[in-house]
Coordinates of C-alpha atoms in Angstrom, one line a residue:
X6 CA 101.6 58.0 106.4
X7 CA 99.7 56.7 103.6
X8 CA 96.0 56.3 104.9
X9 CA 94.0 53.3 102.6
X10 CA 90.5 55.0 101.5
X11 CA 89.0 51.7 102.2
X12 CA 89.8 52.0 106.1
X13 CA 88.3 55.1 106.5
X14 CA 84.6 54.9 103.9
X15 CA 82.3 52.6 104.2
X16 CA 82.3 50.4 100.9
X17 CA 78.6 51.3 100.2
X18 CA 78.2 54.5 97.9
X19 CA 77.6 57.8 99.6
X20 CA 74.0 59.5 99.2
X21 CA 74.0 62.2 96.5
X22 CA 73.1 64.5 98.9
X23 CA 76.1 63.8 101.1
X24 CA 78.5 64.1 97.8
X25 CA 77.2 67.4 97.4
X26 CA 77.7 68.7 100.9
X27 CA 81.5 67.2 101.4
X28 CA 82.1 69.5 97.8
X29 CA 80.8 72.4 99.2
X30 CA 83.1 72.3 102.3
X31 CA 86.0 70.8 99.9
X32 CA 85.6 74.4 98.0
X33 CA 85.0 76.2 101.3
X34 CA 88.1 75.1 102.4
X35 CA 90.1 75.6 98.7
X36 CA 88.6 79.8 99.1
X37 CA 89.9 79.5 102.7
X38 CA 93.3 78.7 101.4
X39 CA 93.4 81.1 98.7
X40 CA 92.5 84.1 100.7
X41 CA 95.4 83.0 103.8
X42 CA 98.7 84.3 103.1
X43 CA 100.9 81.4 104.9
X44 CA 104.5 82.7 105.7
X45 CA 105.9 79.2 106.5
X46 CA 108.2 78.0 103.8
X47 CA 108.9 74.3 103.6
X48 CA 107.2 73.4 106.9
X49 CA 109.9 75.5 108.8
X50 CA 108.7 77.8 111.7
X51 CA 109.0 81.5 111.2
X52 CA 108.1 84.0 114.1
X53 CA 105.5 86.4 113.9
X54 CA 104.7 89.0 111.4
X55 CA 105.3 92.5 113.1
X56 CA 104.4 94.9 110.3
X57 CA 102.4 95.0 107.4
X58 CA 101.8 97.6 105.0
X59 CA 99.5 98.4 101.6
X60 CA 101.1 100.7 98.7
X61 CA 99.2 103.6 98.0
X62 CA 97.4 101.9 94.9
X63 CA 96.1 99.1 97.4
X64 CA 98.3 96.5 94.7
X65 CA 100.7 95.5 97.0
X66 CA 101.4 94.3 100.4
X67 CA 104.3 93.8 102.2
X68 CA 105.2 91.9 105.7
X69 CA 108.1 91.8 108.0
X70 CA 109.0 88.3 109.2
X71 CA 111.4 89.5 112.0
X72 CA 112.8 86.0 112.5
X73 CA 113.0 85.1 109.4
X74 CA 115.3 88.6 108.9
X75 CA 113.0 88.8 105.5
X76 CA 110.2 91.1 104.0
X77 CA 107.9 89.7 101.8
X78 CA 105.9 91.7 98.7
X79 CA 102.5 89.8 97.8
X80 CA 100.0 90.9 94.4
X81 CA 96.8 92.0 96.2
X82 CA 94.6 93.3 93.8
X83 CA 92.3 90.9 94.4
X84 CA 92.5 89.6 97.8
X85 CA 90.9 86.2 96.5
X86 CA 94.3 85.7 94.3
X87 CA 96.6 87.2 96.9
X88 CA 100.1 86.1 95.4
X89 CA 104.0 86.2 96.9
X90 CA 106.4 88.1 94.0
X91 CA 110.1 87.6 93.9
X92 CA 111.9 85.9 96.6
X93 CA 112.0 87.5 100.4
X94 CA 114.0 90.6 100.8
X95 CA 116.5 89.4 103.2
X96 CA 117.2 92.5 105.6
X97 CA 118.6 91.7 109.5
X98 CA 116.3 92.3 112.3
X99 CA 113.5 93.8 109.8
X100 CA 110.4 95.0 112.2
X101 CA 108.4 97.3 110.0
X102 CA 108.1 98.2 106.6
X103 CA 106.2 101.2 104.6
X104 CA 105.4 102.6 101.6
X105 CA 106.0 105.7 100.4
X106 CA 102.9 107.8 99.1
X107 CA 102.7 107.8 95.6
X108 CA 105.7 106.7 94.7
X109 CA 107.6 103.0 94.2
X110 CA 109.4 103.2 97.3
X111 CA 109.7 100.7 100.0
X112 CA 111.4 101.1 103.4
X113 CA 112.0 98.5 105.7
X114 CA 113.6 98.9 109.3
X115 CA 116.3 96.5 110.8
X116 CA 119.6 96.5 111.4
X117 CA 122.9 96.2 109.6
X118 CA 123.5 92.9 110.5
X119 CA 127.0 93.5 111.8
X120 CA 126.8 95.4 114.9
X121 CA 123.3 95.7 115.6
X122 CA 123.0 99.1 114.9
X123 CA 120.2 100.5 112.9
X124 CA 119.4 100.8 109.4
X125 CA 117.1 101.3 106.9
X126 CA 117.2 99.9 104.0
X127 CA 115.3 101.4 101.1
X128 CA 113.9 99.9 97.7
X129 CA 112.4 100.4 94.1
X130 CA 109.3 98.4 93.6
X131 CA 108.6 99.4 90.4
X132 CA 109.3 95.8 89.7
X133 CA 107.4 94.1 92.3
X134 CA 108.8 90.9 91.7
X135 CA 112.9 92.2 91.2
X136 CA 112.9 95.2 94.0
X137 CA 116.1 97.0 93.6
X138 CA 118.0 98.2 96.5
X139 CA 118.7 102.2 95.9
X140 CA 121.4 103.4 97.9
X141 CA 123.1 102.8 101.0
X142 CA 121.3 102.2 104.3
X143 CA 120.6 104.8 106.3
X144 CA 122.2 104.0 109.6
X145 CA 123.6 106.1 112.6
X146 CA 121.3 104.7 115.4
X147 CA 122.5 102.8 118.0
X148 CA 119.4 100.6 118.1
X149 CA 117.9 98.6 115.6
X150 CA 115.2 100.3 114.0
X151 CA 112.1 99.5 115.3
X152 CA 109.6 101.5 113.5
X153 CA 109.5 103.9 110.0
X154 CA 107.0 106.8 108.6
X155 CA 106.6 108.6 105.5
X156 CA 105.4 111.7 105.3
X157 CA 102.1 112.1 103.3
X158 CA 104.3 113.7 100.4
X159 CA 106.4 110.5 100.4
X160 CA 109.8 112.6 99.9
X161 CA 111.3 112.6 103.9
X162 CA 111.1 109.6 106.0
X163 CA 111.2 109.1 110.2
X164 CA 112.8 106.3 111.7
X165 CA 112.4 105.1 115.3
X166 CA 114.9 102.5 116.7
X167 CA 114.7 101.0 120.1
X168 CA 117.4 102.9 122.3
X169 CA 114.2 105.5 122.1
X170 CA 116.1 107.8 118.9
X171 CA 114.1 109.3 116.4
X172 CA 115.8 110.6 113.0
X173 CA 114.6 112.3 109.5
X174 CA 115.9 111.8 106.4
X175 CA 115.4 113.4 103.1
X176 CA 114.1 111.2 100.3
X177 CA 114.0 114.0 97.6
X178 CA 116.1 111.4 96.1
X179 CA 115.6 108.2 97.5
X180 CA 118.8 106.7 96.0
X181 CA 120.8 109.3 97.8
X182 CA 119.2 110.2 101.4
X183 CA 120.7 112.0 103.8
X184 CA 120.0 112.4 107.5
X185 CA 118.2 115.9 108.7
X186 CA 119.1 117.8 111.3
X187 CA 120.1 116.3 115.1
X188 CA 118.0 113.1 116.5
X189 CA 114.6 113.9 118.0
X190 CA 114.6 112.3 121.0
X191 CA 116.8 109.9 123.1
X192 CA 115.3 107.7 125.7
X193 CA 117.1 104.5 126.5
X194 CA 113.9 102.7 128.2
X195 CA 111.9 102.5 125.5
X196 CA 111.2 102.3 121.6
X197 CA 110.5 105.3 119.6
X198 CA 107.4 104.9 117.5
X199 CA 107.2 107.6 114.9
X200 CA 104.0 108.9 112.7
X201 CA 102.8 112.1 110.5
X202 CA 100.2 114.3 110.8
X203 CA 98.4 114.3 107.2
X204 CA 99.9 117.8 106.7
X205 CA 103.5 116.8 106.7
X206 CA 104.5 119.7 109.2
X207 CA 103.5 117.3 112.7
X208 CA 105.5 114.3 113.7
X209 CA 104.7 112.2 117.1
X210 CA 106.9 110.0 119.0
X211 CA 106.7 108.0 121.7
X212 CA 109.0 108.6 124.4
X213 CA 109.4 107.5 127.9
X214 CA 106.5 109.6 129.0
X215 CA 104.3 109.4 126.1
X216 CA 103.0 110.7 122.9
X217 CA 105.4 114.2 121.9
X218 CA 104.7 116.1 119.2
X219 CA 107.3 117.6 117.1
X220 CA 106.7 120.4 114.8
X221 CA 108.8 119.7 111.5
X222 CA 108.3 122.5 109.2
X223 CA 111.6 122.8 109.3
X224 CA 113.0 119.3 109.3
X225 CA 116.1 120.3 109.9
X226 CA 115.4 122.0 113.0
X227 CA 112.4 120.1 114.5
X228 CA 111.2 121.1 117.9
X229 CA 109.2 119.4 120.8
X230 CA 105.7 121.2 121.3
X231 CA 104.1 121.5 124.7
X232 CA 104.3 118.2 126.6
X233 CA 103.0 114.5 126.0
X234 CA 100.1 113.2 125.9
X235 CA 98.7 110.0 127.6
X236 CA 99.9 106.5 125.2
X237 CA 102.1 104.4 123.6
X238 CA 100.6 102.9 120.0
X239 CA 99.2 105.4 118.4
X240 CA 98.0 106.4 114.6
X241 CA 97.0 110.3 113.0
X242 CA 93.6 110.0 111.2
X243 CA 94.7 110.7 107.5
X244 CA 92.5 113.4 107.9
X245 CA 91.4 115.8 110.0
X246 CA 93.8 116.9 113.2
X247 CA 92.9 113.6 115.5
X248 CA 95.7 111.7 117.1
X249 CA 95.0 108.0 118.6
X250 CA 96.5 106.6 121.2
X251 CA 96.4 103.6 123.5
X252 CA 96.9 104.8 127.0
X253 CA 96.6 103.1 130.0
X254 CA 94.3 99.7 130.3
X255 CA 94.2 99.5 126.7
X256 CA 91.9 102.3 126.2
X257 CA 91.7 104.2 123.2
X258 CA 91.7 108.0 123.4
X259 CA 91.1 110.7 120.7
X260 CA 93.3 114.1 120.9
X261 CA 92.8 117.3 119.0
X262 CA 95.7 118.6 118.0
X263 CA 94.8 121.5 115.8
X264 CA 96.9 123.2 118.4
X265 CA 99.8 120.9 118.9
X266 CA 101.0 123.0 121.9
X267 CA 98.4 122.0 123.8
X268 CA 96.4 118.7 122.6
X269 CA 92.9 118.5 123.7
X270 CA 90.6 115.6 124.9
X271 CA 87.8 114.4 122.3
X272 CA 87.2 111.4 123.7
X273 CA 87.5 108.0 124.7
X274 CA 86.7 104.7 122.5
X275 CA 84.4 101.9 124.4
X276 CA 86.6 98.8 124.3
X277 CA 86.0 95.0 124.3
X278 CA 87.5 92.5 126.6
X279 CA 90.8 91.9 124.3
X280 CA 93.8 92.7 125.9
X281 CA 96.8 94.3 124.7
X282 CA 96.3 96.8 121.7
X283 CA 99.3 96.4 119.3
X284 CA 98.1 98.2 116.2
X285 CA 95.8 101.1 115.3
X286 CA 94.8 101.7 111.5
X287 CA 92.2 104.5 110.1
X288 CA 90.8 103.8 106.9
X289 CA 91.8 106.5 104.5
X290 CA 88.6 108.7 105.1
X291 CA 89.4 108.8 108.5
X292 CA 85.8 107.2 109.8
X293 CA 86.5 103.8 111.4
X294 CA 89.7 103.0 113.1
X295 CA 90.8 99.6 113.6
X296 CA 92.7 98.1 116.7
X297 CA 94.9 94.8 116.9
X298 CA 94.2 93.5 119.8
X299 CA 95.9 90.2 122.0
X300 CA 93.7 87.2 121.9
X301 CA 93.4 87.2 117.5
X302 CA 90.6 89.9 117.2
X303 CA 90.8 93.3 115.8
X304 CA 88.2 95.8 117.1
X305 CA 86.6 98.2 115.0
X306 CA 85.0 102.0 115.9
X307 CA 83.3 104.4 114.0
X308 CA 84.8 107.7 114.9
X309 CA 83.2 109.9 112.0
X310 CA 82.7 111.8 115.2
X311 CA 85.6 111.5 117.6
X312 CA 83.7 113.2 120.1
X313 CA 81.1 110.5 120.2
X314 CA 83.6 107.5 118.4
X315 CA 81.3 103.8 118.8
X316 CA 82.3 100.7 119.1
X317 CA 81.2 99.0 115.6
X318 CA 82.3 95.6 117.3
X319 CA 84.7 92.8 116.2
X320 CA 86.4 91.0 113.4
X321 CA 88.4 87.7 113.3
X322 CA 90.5 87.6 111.2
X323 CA 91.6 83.8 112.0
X324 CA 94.7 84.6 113.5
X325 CA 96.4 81.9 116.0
X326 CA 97.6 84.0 119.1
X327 CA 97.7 88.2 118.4
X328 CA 97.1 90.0 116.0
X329 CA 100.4 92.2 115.6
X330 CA 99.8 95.2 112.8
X331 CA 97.1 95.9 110.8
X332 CA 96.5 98.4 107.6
X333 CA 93.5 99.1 105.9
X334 CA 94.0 99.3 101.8
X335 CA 93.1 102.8 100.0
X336 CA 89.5 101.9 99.4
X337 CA 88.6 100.9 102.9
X338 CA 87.2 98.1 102.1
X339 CA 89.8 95.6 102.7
X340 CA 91.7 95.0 106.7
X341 CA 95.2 93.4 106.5
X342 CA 96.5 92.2 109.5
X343 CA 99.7 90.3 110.4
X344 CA 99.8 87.8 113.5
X345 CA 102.0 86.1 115.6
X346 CA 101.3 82.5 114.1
X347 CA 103.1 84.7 111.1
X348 CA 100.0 84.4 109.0
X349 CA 99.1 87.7 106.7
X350 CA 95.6 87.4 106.1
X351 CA 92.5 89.5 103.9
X352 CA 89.6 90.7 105.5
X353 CA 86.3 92.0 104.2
X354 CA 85.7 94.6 106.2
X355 CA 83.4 96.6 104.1

């Protein structure tokens, strides 16, 4: 509908001082623009944004839009001038995606479009805007993947799908994996999350009971350690030996697990009144972990000393409904969160 500018302004001239304010919140509202990543195309509807994740030079981001069956890449260098490169990655059932560690290496969980089955698809984005697929998906689960890992050296990859499986592969060469040893763990009632200890040599996944941690020295004969812990989302400070979880009513707990036969109690975070926890993220020193929380917020704790971790309060990123995943980029300074209005947004956090 065309709207005449004479039916809505009086026909008298505006006060200066009234020009002046309507530019300011015209350029408010520009910046607003600039720094929200929208992942609706065309005015179509795309679901929610389940995983996000920042390359190790904090230069790009990339988001799932399961849905949508794409992943998006976006320039971040500046977060004011965040910027989509190359068309969407189209990839079935895609729910998380992750960079590997110092090197140009994107994978990206789904399925193989055929029979549902799992696969991970990997890819060279040495060329941002042209990724090139290397290789053939790595498939073999029965469910589509749901969640992947590097490992801090960015040469072996974990995969969790959602018939509860857990696999490793070797990346030595990323354009020819190959699957390592027998899958970790097989529960049918639930979805295996996966993550690395900042050594390389500790792997947790959730399983039906828990948090387990595997010791993968020898990736090709990984073994279950001691029993699990308490959780379901969880992150390893980059860090350090401390393990996050989300265990029962949405409370955050620090473990110790110098000892990973036997994971010890540091503490528990003070929480806000925001629901499910979806997401946690440590910035890269390991002193403030970040949780992504049901009704749009993501809570923030300073946990310098997990014994005594504090609740540094709340951001808002300006999500519409919750906030799904979040990542921090390499400096810390920056929170990137993806939401279920399938919004990837910027936030100053530091």
């Amino acid at each position: 509908m065309i709207v005449n500018e004479e039916e809505v302004l009086p026909r008298r001239r505006l006060p200066r001082a009234v020009l002046q304010l309507l530019a300011t919140i015209v350029a408010i509202v520009v910046l607003l623009v600039v720094l929200v990543v929208r992942l609706r195309g065309g005015g179509s509807t795309v679901g929610p944004v389940w995983s996000v994740a920042v390359s190790s030079d904090g230069g790009l981001v990339a988001s799932t839009s399961y849905y949508e069956n794409a992943v998006r890449l976006w320039a971040a260098s500046d977060p004011r001038d965040i910027r989509q490169l190359g068309s969407p990655l189209e990839i079935p059932d895609v729910s998380s995606v992750a960079f590997a560690p110092g090197r140009q290496v994107l994978a990206a969980g789904g399925s193989d479009g055929a029979t549902g089955t799992g696969a991970v698809t990997l890819w060279d984005v040495t060329a941002p805007a042209a990724p090139r697929l290397l290789g053939s998906a790595l498939t073999g689960s029965s469910g589509g993947i749901e969640w992947v890992a590097f490992a801090p050296d960015g040469r072996m990859l974990a995969s969790g799908d959602r018939a509860g499986g857990a696999r490793l592969w070797d990346l030595a060469d990323p354009a020819a994996p190959r699957q390592l040893g027998s899958p970790l763990a097989s529960d049918a009632n639930g979805t295996a999350m996966v993550a690395f200890a900042p050594d390389g040599r500790l792997l947790a996944v959730r399983d039906r009971d828990g948090v387990r941690l595997w010791d993968v020295t020898d990736p090709a004969d990984a073994r279950p350690l001691g029993s699990s812990v308490p959780g379901g989302v969880m992150a390893f400070a980059p860090v350090g030996h401390v393990l996050a979880t989300v265990g029962g009513e949405n409370v955050v707990q620090l473990w110790d697990v110098a000892a990973p036969e036997a994971p010890r109690l540091l503490g528990s975070l003070p929480a806000g009144q925001h629901g499910v926890i979806y997401s946690l993220a440590f910035t890269h020193n390991g002193h403030t972990l970040a949780g992504a929380s049901q009704d749009g917020m993501v809570e923030l704790w300073n946990v310098t000393d997990p014994v005594f971790g504090r609740r540094l309060g709340d951001t808002a990123p300006g999500h519409k409904g919750f906030v799904a995943s979040v990542a921090y980029t390499p400096d810390g300074r920056t929170l990137v969160s993806g939401g279920e209005d399938g919004k990837v947004r910027l936030t100053t956090v530091g």
